[in-house]
Tab-separated table of C-alpha atoms in Angstrom:
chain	number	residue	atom	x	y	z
A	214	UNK	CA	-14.931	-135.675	-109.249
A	215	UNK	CA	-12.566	-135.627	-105.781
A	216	UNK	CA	-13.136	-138.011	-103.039
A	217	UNK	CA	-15.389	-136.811	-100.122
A	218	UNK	CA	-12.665	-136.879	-97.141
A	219	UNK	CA	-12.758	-135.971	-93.999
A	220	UNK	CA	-9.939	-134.958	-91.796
A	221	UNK	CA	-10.574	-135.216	-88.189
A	222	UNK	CA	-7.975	-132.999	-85.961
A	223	UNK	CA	-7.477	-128.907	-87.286
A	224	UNK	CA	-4.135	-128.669	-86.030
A	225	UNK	CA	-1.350	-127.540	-87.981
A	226	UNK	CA	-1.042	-131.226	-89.849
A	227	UNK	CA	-4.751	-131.358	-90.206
A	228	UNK	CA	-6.364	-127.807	-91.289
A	229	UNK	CA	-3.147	-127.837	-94.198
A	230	UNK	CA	-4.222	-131.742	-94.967
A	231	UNK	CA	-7.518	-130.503	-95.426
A	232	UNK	CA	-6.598	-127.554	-97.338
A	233	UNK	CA	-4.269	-129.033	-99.546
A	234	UNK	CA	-6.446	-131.959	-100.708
A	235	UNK	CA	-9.380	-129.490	-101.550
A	236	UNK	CA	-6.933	-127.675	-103.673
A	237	UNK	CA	-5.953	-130.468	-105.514
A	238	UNK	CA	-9.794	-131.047	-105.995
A	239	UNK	CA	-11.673	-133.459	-103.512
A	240	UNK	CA	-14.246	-132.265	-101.298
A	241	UNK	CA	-13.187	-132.127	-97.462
A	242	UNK	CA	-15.009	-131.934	-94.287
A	243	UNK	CA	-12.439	-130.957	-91.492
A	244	UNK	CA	-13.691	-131.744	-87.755
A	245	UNK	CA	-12.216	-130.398	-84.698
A	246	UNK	CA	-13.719	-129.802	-80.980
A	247	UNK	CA	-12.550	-126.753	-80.550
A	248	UNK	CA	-15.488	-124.207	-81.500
A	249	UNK	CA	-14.006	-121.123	-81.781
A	250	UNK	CA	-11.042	-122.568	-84.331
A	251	UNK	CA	-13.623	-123.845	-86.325
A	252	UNK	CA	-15.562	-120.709	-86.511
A	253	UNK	CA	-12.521	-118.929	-87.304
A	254	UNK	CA	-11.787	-121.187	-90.023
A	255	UNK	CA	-15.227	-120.788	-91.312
A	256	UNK	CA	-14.335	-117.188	-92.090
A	257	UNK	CA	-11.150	-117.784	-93.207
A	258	UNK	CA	-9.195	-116.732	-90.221
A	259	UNK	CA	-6.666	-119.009	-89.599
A	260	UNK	CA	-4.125	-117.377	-86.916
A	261	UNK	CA	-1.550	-120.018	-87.752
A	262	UNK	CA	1.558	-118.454	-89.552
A	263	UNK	CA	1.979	-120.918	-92.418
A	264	UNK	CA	2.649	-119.137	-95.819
A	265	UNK	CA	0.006	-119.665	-98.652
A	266	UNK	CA	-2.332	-122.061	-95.756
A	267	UNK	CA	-4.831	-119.210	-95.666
A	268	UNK	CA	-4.794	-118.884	-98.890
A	269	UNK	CA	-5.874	-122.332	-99.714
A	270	UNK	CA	-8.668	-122.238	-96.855
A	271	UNK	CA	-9.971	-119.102	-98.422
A	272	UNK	CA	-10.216	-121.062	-101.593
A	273	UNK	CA	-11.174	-124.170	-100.588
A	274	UNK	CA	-14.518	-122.043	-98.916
A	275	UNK	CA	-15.048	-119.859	-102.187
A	276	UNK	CA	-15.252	-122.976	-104.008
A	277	UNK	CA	-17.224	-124.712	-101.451
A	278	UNK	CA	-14.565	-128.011	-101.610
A	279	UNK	CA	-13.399	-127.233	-98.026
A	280	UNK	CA	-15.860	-126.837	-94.479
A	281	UNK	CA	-15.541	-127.288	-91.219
A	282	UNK	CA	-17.587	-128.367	-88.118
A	283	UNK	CA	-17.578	-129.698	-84.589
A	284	UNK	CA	-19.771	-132.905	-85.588
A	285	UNK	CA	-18.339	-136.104	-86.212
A	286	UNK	CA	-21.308	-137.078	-87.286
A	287	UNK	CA	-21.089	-135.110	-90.716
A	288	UNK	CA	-18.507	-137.691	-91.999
A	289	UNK	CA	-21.268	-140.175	-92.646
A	290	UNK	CA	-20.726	-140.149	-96.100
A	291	UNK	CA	-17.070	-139.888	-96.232
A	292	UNK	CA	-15.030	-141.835	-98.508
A	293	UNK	CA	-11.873	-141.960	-96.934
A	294	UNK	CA	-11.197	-140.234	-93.350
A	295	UNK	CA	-7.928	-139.093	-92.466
A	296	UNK	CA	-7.033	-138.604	-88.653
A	297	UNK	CA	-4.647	-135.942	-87.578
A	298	UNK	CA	-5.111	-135.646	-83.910
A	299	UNK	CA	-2.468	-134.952	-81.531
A	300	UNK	CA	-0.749	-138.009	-79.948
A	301	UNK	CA	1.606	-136.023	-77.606
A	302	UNK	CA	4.098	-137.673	-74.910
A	303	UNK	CA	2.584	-139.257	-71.939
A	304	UNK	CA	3.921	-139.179	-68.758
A	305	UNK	CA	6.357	-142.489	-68.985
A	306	UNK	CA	7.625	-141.011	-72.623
A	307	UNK	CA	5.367	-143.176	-74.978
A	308	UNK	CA	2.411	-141.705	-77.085
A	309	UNK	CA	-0.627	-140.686	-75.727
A	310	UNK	CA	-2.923	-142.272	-77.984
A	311	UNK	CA	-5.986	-140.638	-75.501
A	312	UNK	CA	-7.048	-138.178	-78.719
A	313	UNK	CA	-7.213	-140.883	-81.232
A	314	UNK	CA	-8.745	-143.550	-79.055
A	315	UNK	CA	-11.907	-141.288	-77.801
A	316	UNK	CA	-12.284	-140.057	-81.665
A	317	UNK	CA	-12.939	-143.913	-82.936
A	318	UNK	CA	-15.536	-144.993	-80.013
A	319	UNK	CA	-17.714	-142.499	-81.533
A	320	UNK	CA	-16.400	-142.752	-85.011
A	321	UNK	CA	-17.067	-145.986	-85.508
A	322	UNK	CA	-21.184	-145.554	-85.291
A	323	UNK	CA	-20.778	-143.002	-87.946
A	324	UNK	CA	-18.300	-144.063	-91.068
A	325	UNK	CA	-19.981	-145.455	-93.843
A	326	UNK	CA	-18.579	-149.305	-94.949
A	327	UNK	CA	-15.957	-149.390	-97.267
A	328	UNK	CA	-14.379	-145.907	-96.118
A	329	UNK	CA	-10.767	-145.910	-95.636
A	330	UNK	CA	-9.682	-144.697	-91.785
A	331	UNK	CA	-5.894	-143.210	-92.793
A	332	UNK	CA	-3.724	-142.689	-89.818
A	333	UNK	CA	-1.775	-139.732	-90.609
A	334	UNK	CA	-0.643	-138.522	-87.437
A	335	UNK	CA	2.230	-139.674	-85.608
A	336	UNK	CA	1.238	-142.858	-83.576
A	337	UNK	CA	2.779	-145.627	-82.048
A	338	UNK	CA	4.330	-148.671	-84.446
A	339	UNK	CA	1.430	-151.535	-84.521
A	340	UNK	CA	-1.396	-148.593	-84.144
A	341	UNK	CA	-2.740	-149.213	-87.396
A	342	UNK	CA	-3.123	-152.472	-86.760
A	343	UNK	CA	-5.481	-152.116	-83.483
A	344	UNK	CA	-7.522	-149.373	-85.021
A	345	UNK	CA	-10.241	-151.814	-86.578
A	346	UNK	CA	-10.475	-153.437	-82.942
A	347	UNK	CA	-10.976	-150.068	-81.471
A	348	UNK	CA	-13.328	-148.281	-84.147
A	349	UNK	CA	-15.395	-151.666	-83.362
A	350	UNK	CA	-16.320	-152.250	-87.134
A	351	UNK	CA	-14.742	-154.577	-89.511
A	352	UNK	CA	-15.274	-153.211	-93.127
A	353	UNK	CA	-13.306	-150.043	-92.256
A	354	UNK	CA	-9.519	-150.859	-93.913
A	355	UNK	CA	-7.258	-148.980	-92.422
A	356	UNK	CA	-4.008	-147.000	-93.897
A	357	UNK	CA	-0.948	-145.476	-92.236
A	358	UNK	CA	0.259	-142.010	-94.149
A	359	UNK	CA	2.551	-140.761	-91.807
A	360	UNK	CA	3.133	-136.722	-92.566
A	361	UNK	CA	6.941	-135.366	-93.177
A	362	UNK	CA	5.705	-131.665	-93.060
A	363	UNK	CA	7.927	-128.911	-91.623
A	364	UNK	CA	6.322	-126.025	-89.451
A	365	UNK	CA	6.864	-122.950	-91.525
A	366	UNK	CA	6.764	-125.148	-94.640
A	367	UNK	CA	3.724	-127.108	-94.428
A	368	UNK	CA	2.185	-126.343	-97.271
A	369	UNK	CA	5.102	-126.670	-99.499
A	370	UNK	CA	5.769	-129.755	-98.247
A	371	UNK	CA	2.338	-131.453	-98.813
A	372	UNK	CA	2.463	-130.571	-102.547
A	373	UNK	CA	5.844	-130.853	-103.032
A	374	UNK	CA	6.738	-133.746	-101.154
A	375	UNK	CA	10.046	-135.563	-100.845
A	376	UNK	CA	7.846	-138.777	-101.091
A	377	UNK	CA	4.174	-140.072	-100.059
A	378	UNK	CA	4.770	-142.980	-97.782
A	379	UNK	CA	1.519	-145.241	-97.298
A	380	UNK	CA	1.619	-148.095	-95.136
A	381	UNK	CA	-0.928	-151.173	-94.858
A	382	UNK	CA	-1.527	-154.826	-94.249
A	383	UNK	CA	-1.718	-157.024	-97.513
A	384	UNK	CA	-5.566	-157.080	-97.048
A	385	UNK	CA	-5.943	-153.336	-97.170
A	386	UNK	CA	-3.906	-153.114	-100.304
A	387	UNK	CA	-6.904	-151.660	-102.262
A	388	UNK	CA	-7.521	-149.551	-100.033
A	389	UNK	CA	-3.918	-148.093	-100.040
A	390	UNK	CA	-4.053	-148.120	-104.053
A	391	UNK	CA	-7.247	-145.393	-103.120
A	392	UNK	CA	-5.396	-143.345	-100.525
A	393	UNK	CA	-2.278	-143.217	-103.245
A	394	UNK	CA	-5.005	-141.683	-105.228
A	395	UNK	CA	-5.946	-138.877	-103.086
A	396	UNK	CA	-2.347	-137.159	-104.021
A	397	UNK	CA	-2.885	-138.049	-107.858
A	398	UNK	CA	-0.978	-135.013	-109.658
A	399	UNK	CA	1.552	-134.576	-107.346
A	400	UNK	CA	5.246	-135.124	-108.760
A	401	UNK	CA	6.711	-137.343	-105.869
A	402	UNK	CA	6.861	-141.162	-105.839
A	403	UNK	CA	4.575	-143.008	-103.625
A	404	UNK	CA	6.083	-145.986	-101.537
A	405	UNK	CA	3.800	-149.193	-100.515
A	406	UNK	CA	5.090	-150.489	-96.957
A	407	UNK	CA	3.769	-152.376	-94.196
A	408	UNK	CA	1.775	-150.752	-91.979
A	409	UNK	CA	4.263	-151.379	-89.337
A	410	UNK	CA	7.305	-150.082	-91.807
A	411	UNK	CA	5.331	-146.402	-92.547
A	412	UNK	CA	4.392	-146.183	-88.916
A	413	UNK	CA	8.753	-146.734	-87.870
A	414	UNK	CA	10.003	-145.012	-90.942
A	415	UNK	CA	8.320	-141.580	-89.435
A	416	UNK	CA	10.390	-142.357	-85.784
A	417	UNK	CA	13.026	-143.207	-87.283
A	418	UNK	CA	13.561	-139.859	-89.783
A	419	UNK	CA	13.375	-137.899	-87.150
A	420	UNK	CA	15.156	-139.619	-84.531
A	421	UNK	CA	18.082	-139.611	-87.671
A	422	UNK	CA	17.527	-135.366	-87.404
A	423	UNK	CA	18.077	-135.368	-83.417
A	424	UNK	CA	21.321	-137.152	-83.956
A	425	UNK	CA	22.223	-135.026	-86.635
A	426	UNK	CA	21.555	-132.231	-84.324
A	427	UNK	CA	22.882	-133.442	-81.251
A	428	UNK	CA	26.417	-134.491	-83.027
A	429	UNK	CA	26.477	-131.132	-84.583
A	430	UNK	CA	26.253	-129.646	-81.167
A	431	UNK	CA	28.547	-131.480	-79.751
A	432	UNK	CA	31.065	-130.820	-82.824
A	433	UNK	CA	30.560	-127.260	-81.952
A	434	UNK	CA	31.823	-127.542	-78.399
A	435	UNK	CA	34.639	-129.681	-79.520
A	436	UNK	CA	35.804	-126.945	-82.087
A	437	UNK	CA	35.429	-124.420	-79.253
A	438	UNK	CA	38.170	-126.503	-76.981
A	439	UNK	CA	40.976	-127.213	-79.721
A	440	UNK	CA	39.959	-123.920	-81.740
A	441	UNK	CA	38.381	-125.074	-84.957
A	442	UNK	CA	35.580	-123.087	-86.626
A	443	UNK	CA	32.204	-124.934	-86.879
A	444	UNK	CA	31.160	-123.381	-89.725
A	445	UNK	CA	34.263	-124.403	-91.838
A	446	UNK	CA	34.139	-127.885	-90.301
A	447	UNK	CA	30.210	-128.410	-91.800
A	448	UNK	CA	30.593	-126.924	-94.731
A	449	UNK	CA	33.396	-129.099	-95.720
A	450	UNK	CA	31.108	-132.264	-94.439
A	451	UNK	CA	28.426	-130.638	-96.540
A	452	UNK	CA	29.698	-130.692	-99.577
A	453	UNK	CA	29.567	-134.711	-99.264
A	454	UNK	CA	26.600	-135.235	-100.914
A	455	UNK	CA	26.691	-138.513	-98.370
A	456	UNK	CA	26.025	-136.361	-95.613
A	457	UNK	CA	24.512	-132.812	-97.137
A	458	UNK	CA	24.286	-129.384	-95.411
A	459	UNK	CA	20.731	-129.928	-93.570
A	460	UNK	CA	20.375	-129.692	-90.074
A	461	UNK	CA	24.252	-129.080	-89.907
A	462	UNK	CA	24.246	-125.884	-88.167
A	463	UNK	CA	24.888	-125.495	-84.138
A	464	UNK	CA	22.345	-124.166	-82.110
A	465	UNK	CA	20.460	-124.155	-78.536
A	466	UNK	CA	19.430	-127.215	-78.822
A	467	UNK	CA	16.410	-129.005	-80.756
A	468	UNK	CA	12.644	-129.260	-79.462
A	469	UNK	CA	9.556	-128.604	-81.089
A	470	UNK	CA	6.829	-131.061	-80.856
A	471	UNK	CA	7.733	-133.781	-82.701
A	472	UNK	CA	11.814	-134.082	-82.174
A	473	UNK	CA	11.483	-134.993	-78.266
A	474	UNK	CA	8.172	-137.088	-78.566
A	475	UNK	CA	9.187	-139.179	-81.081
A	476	UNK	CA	12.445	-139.916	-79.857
A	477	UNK	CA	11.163	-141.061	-76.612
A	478	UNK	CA	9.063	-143.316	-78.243
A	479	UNK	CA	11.407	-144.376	-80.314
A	480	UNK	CA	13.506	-145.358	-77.472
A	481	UNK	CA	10.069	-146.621	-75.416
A	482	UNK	CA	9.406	-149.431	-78.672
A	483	UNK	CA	12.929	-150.273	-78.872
A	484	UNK	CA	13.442	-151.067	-75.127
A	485	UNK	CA	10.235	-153.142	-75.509
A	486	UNK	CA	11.645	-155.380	-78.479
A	487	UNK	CA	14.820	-155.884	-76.344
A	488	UNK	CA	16.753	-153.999	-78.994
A	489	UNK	CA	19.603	-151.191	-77.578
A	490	UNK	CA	19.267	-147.739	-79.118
A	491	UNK	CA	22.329	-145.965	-77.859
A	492	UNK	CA	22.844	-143.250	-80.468
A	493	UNK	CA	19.479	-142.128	-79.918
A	494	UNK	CA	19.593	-142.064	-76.126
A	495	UNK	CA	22.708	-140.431	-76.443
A	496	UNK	CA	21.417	-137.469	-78.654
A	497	UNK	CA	18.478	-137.254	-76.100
A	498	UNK	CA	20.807	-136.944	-73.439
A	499	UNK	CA	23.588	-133.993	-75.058
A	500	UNK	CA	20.238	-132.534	-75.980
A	501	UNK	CA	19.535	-131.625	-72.627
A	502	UNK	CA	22.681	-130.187	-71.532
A	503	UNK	CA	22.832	-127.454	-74.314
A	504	UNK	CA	20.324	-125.538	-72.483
A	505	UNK	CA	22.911	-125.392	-69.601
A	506	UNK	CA	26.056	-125.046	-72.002
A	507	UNK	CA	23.828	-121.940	-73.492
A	508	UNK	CA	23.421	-120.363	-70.015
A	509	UNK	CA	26.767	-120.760	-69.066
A	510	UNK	CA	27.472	-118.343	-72.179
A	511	UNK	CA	25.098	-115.716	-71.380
A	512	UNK	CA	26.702	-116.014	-67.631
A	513	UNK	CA	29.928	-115.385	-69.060
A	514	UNK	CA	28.770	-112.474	-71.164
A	515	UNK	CA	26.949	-111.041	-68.535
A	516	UNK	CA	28.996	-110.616	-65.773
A	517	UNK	CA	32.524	-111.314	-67.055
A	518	UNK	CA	32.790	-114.937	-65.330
A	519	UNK	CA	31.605	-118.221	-65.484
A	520	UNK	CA	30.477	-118.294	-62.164
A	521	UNK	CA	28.678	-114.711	-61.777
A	522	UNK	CA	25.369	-114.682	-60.212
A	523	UNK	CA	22.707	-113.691	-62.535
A	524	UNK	CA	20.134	-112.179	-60.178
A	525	UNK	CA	19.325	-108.658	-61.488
A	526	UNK	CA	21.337	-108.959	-64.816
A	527	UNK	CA	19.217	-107.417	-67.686
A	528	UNK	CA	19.082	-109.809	-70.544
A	529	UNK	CA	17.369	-108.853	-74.035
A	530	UNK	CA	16.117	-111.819	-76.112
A	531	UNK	CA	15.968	-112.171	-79.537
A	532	UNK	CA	13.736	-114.811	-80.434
A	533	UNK	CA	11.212	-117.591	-78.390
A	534	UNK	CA	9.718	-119.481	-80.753
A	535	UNK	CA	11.515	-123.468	-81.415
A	536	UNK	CA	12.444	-122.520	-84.980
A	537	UNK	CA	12.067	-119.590	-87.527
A	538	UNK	CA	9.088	-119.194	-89.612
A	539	UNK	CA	6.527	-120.404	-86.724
A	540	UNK	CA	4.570	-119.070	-84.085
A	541	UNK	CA	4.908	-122.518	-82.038
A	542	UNK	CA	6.200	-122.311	-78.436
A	543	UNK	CA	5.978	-125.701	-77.562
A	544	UNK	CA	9.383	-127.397	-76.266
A	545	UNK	CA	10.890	-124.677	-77.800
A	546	UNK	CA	14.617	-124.289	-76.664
A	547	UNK	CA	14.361	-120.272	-76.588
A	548	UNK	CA	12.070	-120.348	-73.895
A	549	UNK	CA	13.694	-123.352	-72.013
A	550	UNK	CA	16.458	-121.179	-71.748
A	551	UNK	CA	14.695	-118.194	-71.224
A	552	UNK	CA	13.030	-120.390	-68.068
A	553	UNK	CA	16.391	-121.125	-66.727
A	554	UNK	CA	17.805	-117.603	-67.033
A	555	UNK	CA	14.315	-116.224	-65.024
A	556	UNK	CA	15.094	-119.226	-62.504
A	557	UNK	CA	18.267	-117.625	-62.332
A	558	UNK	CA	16.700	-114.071	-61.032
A	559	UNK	CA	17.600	-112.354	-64.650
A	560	UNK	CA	15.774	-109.301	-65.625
A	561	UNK	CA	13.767	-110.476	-68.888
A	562	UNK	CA	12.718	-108.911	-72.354
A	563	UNK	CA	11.655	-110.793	-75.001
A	564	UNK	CA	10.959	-110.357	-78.640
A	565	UNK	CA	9.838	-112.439	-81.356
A	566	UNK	CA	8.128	-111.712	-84.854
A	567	UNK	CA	5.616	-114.302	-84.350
A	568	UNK	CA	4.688	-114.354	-80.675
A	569	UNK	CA	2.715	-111.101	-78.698
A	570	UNK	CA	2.662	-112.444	-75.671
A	571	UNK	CA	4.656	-114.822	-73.547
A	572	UNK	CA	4.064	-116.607	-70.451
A	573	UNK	CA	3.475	-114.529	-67.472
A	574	UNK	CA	7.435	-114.441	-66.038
A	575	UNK	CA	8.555	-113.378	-69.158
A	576	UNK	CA	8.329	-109.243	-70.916
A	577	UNK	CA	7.321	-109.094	-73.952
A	578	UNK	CA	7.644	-106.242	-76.981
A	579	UNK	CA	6.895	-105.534	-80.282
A	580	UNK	CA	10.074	-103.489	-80.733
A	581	UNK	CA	13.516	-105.421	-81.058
A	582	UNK	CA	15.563	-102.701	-79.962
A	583	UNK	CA	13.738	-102.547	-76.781
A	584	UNK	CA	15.077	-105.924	-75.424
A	585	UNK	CA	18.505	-103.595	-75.326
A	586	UNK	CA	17.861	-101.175	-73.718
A	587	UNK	CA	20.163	-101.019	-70.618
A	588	UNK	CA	21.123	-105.277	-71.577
A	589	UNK	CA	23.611	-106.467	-69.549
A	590	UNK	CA	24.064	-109.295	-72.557
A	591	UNK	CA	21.485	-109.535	-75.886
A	592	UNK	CA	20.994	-113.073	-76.429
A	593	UNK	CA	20.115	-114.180	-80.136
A	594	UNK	CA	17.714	-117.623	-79.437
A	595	UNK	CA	15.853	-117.778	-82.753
A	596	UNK	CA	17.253	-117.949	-86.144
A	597	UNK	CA	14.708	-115.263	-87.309
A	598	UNK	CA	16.301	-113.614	-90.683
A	599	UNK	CA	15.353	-110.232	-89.958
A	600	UNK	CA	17.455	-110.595	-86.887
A	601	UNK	CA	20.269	-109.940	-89.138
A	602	UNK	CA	18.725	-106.292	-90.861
A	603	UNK	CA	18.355	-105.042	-87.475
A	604	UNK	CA	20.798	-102.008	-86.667
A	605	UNK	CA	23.166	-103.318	-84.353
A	606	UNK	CA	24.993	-99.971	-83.963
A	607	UNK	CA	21.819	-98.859	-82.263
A	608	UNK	CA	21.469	-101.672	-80.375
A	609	UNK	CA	25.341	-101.910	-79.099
A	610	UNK	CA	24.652	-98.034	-77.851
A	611	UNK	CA	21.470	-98.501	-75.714
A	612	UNK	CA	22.537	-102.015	-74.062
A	613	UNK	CA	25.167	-101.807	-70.579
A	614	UNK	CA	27.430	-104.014	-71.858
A	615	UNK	CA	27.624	-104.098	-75.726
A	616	UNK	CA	27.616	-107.791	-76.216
A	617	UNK	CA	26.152	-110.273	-78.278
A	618	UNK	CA	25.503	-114.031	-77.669
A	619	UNK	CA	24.766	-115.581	-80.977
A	620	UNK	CA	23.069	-119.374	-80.229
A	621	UNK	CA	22.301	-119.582	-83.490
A	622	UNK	CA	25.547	-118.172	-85.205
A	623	UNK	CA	22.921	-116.160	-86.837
A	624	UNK	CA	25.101	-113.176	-87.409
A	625	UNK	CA	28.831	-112.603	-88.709
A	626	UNK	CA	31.581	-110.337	-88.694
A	627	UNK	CA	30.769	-108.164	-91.731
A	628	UNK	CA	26.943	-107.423	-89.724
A	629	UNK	CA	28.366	-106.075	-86.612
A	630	UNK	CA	31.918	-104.498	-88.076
A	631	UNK	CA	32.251	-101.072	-86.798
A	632	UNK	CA	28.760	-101.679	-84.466
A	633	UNK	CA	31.243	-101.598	-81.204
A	634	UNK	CA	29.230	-105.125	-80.395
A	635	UNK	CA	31.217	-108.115	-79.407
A	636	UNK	CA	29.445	-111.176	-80.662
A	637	UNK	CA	30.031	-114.684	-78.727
A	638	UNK	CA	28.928	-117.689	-81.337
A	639	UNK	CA	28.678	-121.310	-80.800
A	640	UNK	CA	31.330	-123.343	-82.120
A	641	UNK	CA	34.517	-121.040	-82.766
């Protein structure tokens, strides 16, 4: 027989933590305050685009291990409680912890002794370690299991994982042992930290993937100045199994929500220890001048010089979403840029697979080949794959100026030979 859990937060972390551990058996009660996404869950209707995570709800409610509800207070009988609220940047770059802290004043009147509080989303090093203090209660033991789940691949990545960290004091080592348990058939090993060590070990893999990014990027302009060819320069540093091919590939810059939140944080915890993170910093700081080295681009394309005004140029975008294979807009570098190009007075049409509507500056359409019609410049911002299928002969004869601006080198010379479209990459 499975653990009862419950999983507080319905989010994209939380309603596939909740599906995923009722799949691999235990019973789960996932709470969220948003009535509406819990009624739609109810039914099965998840509007999230995750492969296979309706799926798993759908099963998890035919076999009656997964439910959902607005009320804390059904977690009375919980044996372990996992919480995947949001903990988004505050204002002065560090964690708002606001979610999590008004979740354990009323939590703690509810959870039984003896259940295990597991801290699963992405909080502040030292959280775990202030959560008994804050839930008010002293037989709670508390647990840090950060998530490593990709958007577009969280479901994969829960039951497939790379590894199951799980973080706690020496105390709460029991209590680890039973949230190790909670993945039990899962092929992946399972590391035993300090609470403090899981909590920095989540900032610090992804602060490693900025850098990655951000030296990539800046690779890409260096190529472009002595002429060098990105691609051929990463795929030789690929094949070094010391560095490997991921996140090697040029592009508008990185967002998302987790890349810029937990960088800043990093950088907010370091600065507080007294301890100098300059790679970091740096790789915040060449992250926010590709938006403006993406512009310059389209400029360039659009009006034949790097110093063309903008105002009344029709530009066709392919793509607004921070990253294939999600529906997620937020800090997304596609509609940064699309921001800065409206700011600019362009003429906008947008399309993405995943998104129907954009913000209110910004026209939207189902059809792809609409964003060309009369285009003074089509602008690739999302590595979507069926970008690629699209016919680009038709495209190159509808747009004003046949020309391409690949930010994602997306595209290649064997897609748009013979189209009569010029394509303008990054990096070559």
């Amino acid at each position: 027989m499975g653990n009862r859990v419950g999983v507080v937060g319905a989010g994209y972390v939380g309603l596939t933590t909740g599906a995923c551990l009722a799949h691999l058996g235990h019973h789960v009660t996932c709470v969220d305050n948003d009535r509406s996404k819990v009624d739609s869950y109810a039914e099965g209707e998840i509007g999230i685009a995750e492969p296979g995570l309706g799926d798993l709800v759908r099963e998890g409610l035919a076999e009656e291990r997964l439910g959902f509800t607005t009320r804390l207070a059904a977690l009375d009988k919980s044996d372990v409680v996992v919480l995947c609220l949001p903990t988004p940047m505050g204002r002065d770059g560090t964690a708002d912890l606001g979610s999590v802290e008004a979740v354990l004043r009323e939590l703690g009147s509810v959870v039984p002794p003896g259940c295990v509080l597991v801290t699963k989303s992405t909080v502040p090093v030292g959280t775990a370690a202030r959560l008994p203090a804050l839930l008010g209660r002293d037989d709670v033991p508390v647990v840090s299991n950060p998530e490593f789940l990709r958007e577009g691949h969280t479901v994969s990545d829960f039951l497939a994982p790379g590894r199951i960290l799980i973080g706690s004091a020496p105390e709460f080592r029991d209590a680890a042992t039973r949230v190790a348990g909670l993945y039990a058939g899962l092929d992946a090993p399972v590391l035993h930290t300090t609470a403090e060590s899981a909590e920095l070990a989540k900032y610090a893999s992804n602060a490693f993937l900025a850098i990655k990014l951000s030296y990539v990027n800046t690779l890409a302009e260096l190529c472009e100045r002595v002429g060098a060819d990105i691609g051929e320069v990463t795929h030789t540093m690929g094949l070094d199994d010391r560095i490997g091919t991921a996140f090697l590939t040029p592009g508008p810059g990185w967002g998302g929500s987790c890349l810029p939140k937990d960088t800043s944080e990093l950088l907010g915890l370091a600065e507080a220890a007294g301890v100098d993170l300059p790679l970091v910093r740096d790789a915040v700081r060449v992250n926010s001048r590709q938006s403006a080295a993406m512009v310059r681009k389209i400029r360039i394309a659009a009006t034949g010089t790097a110093d063309g005004s903008l105002a009344g140029a029709r530009v066709g975008l392919l793509g607004l979403t921070f990253k294939a294979g999600t529906d997620d807009l937020r800090n997304s570098p596609a509609l940064g840029i699309a921001a800065e190009l409206a700011h600019q007075r362009a003429v906008l049409t947008a399309h993405d697979p995943a998104v129907s509507r954009g913000p209110d500056w910004l026209t939207t359409t189902a059809d792809p080949y609409r964003v060309a019609e009369d285009a003074d410049v089509v602008v690739v911002l999302t590595e979507w794959p069926q970008f690629r299928d699209l016919d680009w002969a038709a495209i190159a004869a509808t747009t004003r100026r046949p020309v391409v601006v690949d930010t994602r080198n997306l595209l290649n010379d064997r897609i748009l030979a013979g189209t009569g479209i010029r394509r303008i990459g990054v990096g070559s």
